[in-house]
XYZ file of C-alpha atoms in Angstrom:
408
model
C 168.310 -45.967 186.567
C 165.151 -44.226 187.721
C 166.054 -41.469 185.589
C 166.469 -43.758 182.664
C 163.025 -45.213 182.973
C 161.476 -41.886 183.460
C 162.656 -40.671 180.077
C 161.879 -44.417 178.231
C 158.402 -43.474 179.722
C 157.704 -40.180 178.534
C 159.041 -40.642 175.368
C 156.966 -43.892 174.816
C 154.156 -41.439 175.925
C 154.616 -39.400 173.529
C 155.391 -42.020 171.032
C 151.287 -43.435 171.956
C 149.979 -39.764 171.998
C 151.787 -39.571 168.035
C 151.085 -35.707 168.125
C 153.602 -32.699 168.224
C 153.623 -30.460 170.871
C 152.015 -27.602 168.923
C 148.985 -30.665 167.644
C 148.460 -31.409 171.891
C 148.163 -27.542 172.679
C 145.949 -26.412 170.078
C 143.314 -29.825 171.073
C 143.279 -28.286 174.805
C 141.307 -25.394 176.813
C 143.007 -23.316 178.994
C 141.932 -25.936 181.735
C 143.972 -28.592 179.644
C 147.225 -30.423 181.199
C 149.647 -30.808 177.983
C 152.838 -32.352 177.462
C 155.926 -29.778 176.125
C 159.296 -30.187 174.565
C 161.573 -26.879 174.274
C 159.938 -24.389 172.079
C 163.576 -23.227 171.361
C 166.451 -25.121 172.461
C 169.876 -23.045 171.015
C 173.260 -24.677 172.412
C 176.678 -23.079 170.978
C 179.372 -25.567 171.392
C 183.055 -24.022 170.676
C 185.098 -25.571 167.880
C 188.860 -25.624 167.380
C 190.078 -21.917 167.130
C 190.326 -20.352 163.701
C 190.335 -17.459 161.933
C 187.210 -18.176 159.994
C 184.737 -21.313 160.232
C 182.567 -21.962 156.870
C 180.860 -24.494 155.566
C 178.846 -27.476 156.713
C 177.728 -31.061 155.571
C 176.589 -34.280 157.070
C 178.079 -36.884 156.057
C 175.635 -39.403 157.926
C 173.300 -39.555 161.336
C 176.018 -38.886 163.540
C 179.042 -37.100 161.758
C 179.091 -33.312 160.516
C 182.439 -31.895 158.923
C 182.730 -28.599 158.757
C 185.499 -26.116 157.091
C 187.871 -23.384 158.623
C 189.239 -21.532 155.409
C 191.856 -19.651 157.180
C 193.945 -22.585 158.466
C 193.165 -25.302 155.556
C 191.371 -27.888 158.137
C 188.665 -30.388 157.981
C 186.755 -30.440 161.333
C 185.407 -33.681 161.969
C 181.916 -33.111 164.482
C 180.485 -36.205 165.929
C 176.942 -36.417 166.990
C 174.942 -37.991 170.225
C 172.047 -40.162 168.968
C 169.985 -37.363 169.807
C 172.080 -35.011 167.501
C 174.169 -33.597 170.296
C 177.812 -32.723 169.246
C 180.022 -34.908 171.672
C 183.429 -33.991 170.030
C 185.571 -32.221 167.582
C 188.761 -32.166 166.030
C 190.531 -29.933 163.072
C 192.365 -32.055 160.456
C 194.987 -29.839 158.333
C 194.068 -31.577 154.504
C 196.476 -30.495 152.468
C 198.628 -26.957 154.099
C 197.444 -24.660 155.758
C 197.335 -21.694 153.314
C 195.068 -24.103 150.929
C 192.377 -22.130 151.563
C 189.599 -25.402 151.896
C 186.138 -23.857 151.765
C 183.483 -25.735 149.746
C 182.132 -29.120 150.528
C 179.678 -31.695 149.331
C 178.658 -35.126 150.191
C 179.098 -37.258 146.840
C 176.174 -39.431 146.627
C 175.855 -42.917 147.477
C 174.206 -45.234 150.082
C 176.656 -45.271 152.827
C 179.110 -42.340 151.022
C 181.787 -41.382 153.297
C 183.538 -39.549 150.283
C 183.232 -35.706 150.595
C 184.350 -33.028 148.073
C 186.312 -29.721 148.719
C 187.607 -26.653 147.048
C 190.792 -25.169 148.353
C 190.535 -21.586 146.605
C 193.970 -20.495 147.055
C 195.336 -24.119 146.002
C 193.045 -23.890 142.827
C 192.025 -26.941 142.901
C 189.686 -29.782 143.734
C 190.202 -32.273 146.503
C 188.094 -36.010 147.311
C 188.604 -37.005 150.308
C 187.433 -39.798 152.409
C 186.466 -38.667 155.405
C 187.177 -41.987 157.921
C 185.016 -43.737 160.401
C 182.431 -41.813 162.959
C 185.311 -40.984 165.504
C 186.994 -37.875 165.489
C 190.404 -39.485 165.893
C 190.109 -41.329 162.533
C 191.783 -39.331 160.216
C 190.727 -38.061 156.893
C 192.230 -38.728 153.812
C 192.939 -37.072 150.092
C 192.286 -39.369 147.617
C 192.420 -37.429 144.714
C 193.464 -33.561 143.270
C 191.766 -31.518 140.478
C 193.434 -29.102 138.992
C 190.814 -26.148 137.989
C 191.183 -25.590 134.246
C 192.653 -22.107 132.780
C 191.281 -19.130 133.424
C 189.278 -20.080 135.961
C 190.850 -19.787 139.893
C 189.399 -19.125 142.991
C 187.096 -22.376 143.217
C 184.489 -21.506 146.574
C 181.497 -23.589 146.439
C 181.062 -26.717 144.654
C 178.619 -29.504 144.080
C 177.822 -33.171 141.955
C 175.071 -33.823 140.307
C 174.885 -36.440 137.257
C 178.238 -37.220 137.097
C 179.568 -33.736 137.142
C 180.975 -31.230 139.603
C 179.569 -27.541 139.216
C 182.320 -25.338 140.600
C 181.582 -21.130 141.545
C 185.132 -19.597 141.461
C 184.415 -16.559 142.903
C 188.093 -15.724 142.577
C 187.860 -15.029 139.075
C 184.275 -15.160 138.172
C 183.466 -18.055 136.483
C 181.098 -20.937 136.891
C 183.360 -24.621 136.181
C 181.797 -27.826 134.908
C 183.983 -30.811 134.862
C 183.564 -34.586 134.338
C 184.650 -36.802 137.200
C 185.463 -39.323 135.075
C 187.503 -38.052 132.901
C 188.379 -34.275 134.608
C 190.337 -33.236 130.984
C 186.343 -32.640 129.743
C 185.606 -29.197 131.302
C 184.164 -26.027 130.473
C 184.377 -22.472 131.907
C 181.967 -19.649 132.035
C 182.810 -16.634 132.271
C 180.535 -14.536 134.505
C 179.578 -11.048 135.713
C 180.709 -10.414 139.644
C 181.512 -13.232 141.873
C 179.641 -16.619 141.689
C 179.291 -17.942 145.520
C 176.701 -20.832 145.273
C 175.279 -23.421 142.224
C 172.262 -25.270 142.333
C 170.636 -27.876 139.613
C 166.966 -27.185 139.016
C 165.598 -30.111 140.665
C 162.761 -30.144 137.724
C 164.242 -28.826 134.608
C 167.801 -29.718 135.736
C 168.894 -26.335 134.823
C 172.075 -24.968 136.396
C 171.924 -21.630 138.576
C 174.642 -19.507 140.337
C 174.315 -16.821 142.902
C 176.581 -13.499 141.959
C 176.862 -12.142 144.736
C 178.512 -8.406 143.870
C 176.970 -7.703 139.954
C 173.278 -9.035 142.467
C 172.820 -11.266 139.346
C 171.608 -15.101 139.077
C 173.629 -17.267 136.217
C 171.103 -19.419 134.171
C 172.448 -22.304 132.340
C 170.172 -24.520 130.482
C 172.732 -27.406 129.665
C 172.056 -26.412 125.621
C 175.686 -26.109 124.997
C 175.257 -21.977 124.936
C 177.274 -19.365 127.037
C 173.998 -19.165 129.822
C 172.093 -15.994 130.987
C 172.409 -13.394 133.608
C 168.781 -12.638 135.542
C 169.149 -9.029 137.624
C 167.716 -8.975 141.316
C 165.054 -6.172 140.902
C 166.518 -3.626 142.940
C 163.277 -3.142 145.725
C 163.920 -6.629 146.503
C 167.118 -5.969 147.693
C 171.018 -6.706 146.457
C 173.663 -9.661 146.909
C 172.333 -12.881 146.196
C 174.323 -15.874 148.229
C 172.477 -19.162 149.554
C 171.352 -20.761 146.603
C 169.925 -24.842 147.074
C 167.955 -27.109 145.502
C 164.829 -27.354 147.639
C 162.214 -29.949 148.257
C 159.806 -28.896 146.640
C 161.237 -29.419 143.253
C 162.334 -25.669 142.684
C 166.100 -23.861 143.185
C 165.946 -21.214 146.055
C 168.188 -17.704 146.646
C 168.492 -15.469 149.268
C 169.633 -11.885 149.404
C 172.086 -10.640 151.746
C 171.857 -6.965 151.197
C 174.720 -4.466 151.839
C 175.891 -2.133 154.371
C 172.716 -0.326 154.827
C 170.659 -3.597 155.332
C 168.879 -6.484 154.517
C 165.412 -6.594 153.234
C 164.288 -10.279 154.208
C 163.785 -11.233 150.971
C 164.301 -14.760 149.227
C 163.297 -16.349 145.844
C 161.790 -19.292 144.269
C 162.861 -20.049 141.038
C 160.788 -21.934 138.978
C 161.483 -24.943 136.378
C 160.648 -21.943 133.585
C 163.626 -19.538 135.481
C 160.963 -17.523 136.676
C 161.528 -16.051 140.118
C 159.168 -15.844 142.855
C 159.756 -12.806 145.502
C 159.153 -13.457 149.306
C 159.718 -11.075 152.082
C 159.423 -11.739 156.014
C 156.959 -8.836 157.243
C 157.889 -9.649 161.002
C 159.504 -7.050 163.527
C 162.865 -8.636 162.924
C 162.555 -10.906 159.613
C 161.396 -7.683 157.131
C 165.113 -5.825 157.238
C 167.191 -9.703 158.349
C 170.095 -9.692 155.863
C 169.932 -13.391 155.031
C 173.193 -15.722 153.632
C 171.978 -18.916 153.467
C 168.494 -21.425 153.957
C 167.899 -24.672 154.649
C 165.160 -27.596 154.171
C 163.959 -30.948 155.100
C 161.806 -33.464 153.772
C 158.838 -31.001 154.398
C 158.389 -28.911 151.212
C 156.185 -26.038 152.509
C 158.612 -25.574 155.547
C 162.629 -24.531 155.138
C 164.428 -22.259 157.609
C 166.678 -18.885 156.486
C 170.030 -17.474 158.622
C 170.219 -14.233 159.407
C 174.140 -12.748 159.108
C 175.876 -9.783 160.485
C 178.298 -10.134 157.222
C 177.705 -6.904 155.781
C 175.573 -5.272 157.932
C 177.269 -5.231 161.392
C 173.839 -4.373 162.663
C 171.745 -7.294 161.057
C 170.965 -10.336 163.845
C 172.394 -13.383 163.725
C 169.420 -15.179 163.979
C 167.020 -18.272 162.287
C 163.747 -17.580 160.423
C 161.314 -20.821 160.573
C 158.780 -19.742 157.482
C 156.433 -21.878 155.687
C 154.942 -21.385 152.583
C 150.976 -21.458 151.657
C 150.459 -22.684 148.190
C 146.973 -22.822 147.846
C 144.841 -19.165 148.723
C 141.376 -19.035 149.285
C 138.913 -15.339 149.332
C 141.582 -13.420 147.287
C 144.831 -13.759 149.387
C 147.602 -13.987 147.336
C 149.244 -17.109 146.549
C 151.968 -18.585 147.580
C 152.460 -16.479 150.466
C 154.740 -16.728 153.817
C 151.871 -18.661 155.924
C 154.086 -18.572 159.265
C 157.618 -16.802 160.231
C 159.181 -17.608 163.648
C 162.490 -16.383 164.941
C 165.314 -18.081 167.139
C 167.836 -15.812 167.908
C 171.389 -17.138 168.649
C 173.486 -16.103 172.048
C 176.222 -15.062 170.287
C 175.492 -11.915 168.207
C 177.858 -10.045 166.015
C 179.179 -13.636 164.854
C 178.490 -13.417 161.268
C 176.548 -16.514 160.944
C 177.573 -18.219 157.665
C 175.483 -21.383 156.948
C 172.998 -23.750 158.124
C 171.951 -27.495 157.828
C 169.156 -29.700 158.677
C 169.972 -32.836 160.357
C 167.739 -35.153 161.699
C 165.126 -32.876 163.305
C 167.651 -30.199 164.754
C 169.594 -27.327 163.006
C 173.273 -26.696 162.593
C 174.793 -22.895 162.234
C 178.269 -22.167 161.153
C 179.183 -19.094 163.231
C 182.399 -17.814 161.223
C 184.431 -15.232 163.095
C 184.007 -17.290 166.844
C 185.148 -20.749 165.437
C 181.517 -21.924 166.634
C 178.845 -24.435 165.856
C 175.312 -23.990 167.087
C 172.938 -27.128 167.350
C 169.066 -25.742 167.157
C 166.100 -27.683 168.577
C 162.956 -27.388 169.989
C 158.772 -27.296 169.107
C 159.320 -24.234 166.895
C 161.799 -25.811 164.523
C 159.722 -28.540 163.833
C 156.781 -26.398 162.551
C 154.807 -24.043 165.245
C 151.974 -22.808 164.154
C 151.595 -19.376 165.677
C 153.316 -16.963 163.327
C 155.062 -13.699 164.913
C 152.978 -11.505 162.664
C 149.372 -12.635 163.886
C 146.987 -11.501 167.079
C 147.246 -14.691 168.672
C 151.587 -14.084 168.871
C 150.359 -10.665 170.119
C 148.261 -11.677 172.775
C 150.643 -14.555 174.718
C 153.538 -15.311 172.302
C 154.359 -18.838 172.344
C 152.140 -19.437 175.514
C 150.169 -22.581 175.268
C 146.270 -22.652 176.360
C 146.370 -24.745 178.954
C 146.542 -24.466 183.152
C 149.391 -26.706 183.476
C 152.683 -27.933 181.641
C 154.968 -30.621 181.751
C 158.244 -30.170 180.106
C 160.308 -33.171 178.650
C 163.714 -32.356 178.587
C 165.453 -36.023 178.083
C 165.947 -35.547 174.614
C 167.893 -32.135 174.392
């Protein structure tokens, strides 16, 4: 009980103070007592054993499901109220040599139905997820049949009324109506779609392909869409690809076996493309698969992957953008970049989430899930590449520090 009351404490302490940890530290002199959470908190928590583990959703506050292709299963993740995985369990959906890989949350308040390719089934499945226990089984409500010659669906999402389907398989992009699933189209496309995002602003459609380092541009006009090359110095193999919150579509770039070049993209509501690149020790040659955001537009988090370069870390960049510039600094530009390196290197990290303050990684070759928290994920302000970093790190300027540890 004493325990108890010494966390409600603190945390109504903190709840008075209404600052951040980085907000207290920066107010203080090096004679300063401040209050600390975790700069970097990084727990791995083992799943159910397969081959390969892929992607991630959330479904609500306190249940992730996550996909292992290799087996065909649904793993159902349930969450603490302070985001902490406190059980899992694999669900075989269909067979196990389905191949279920993409998923997405179909909207609506309350929406416990979830969509899912299974790229060796060729098809489409709904399912209904069940109740925040990991014991309540999932169910299939409905199969859709990907329409001729597309096969191979891998990622997948709904916008509008319609699901946007990447079959890598056979390279082409799918649209089809989930009302009535007959009214389709297929694109044919140059090497390997992986991703599709709606322009959040012009409502465009893009695709990631990942092998011809390509990005499909569909302008819902009823026309056969465009193919925008990667300029080669910015590096090859385009894969993440969401809808941000800032009201643009961003990409990543994976590189190849020689590398990464920490490079992402904005793309614009015109299709125009923004180039980034981290310039920090280990961000500026990162081979990044996939990025993530939250409510906070300037702020979004990439994943580092050992994929294709065995080399390349398995690792999270925190990086925030600067839109406005002031005395001829160019702009936008990568304000801050941070880096939280996982335990468990040579894991091929595969994709990443944010859920209620904390981060989730898919590791795919160790069947594991990593749950990121801490100060720096939230927004610290020191970047890695400036003299402050240089001259203490993440130290904070003060004498003493308390640490609060009753919410990790």
């Amino acid at each position: 009980m004493r325990h108890i009351l010494a966390g409600l404490l603190w945390m109504a302490q903190l709840q008075l103070d209404l600052q951040p940890l980085w907000q207290v530290a920066a107010h203080n002199t090096g004679g300063a007592n401040v209050l600390s959470l975790p700069a970097k908190a990084v727990t791995e928590y083992a799943l159910p054993a397969a081959a390969q583990t892929h992607e991630i959703i959330a479904v609500n506050d306190n249940l992730l499901v996550i996909s292992q292709q290799t087996d065909g299963s649904l793993v159902k993740v349930v969450l603490d109220d302070y985001g902490r995985p406190t059980g899992a369990r694999k669900w075989l959906m269909t067979n196990p040599y389905s191949g279920l890989h993409g998923l997405f949350l179909s909207p609506g308040e309350d929406s416990r139905t979830i969509w899912a390719t299974v790229q060796f089934d060729n098809a489409i499945l709904r399912i209904d997820v069940g109740d925040n226990d990991i014991n309540s089984q999932p169910t299939v409500l409905d199969t859709i049949p990907i329409p001729s010659p597309a096969f191979g669906p891998h990622g997948i999402l709904e916008n509008d009324g319609q699901l946007w389907i990447s079959c890598k398989d056979s390279s082409h992009v799918v649209r089809i109506n989930i009302a009535d699933p007959k009214d389709s189209t297929v694109f044919p496309v140059s090497g390997r779609p992986i991703f599709t995002a709606v322009h959040p602003t012009s409502k465009d459609v893009f695709a990631s392909l990942d092998t011809s380092s390509k990005i499909w541009h569909y302008k819902n006009d009823g026309g056969k869409g465009e193919e925008i090359a990667i300029p080669p110095e910015k590096g090859t193999t385009p894969v993440g690809l969401i809808a941000g919150s800032d009201g643009n579509a961003w990409v990543v770039l994976l590189g190849s076996k020689e590398g990464g070049t920490g490079t992402f993209g904005r793309i614009n509501k015109d299709a125009s493309i923004n180039w980034f690149t981290m310039s920090s020790n280990l961000g500026k040659t990162a081979p990044i698969i996939h990025l993530a955001f939250d409510g906070n537009a300037s702020r979004f988090w990439l994943l580092g992957s050992s994929t294709v370069y065995p080399a390349g870390v398995n690792a999270v960049f925190t990086v925030n953008i600067e839109g406005d510039t002031s005395g001829g600094t160019a702009s936008p530009r990568i304000a801050i970049q941070n880096t939280i390196m996982l335990p468990t290197q040579w894991s091929w990290t595969h994709r990443i989430i944010s859920h209620r303050g904390s981060l989730y990684v898919t590791e795919l070759t160790t069947s594991t899930l990593a749950h990121i928290s801490g100060a720096v994920v939230d927004g610290w302000p020191v970047s890695e590449t400036v003299d402050q970093y240089a001259d203490y790190g993440l130290g904070l300027k003060a004498a003493t520090v308390y640490y609060n540890n009753t919410v990790y």
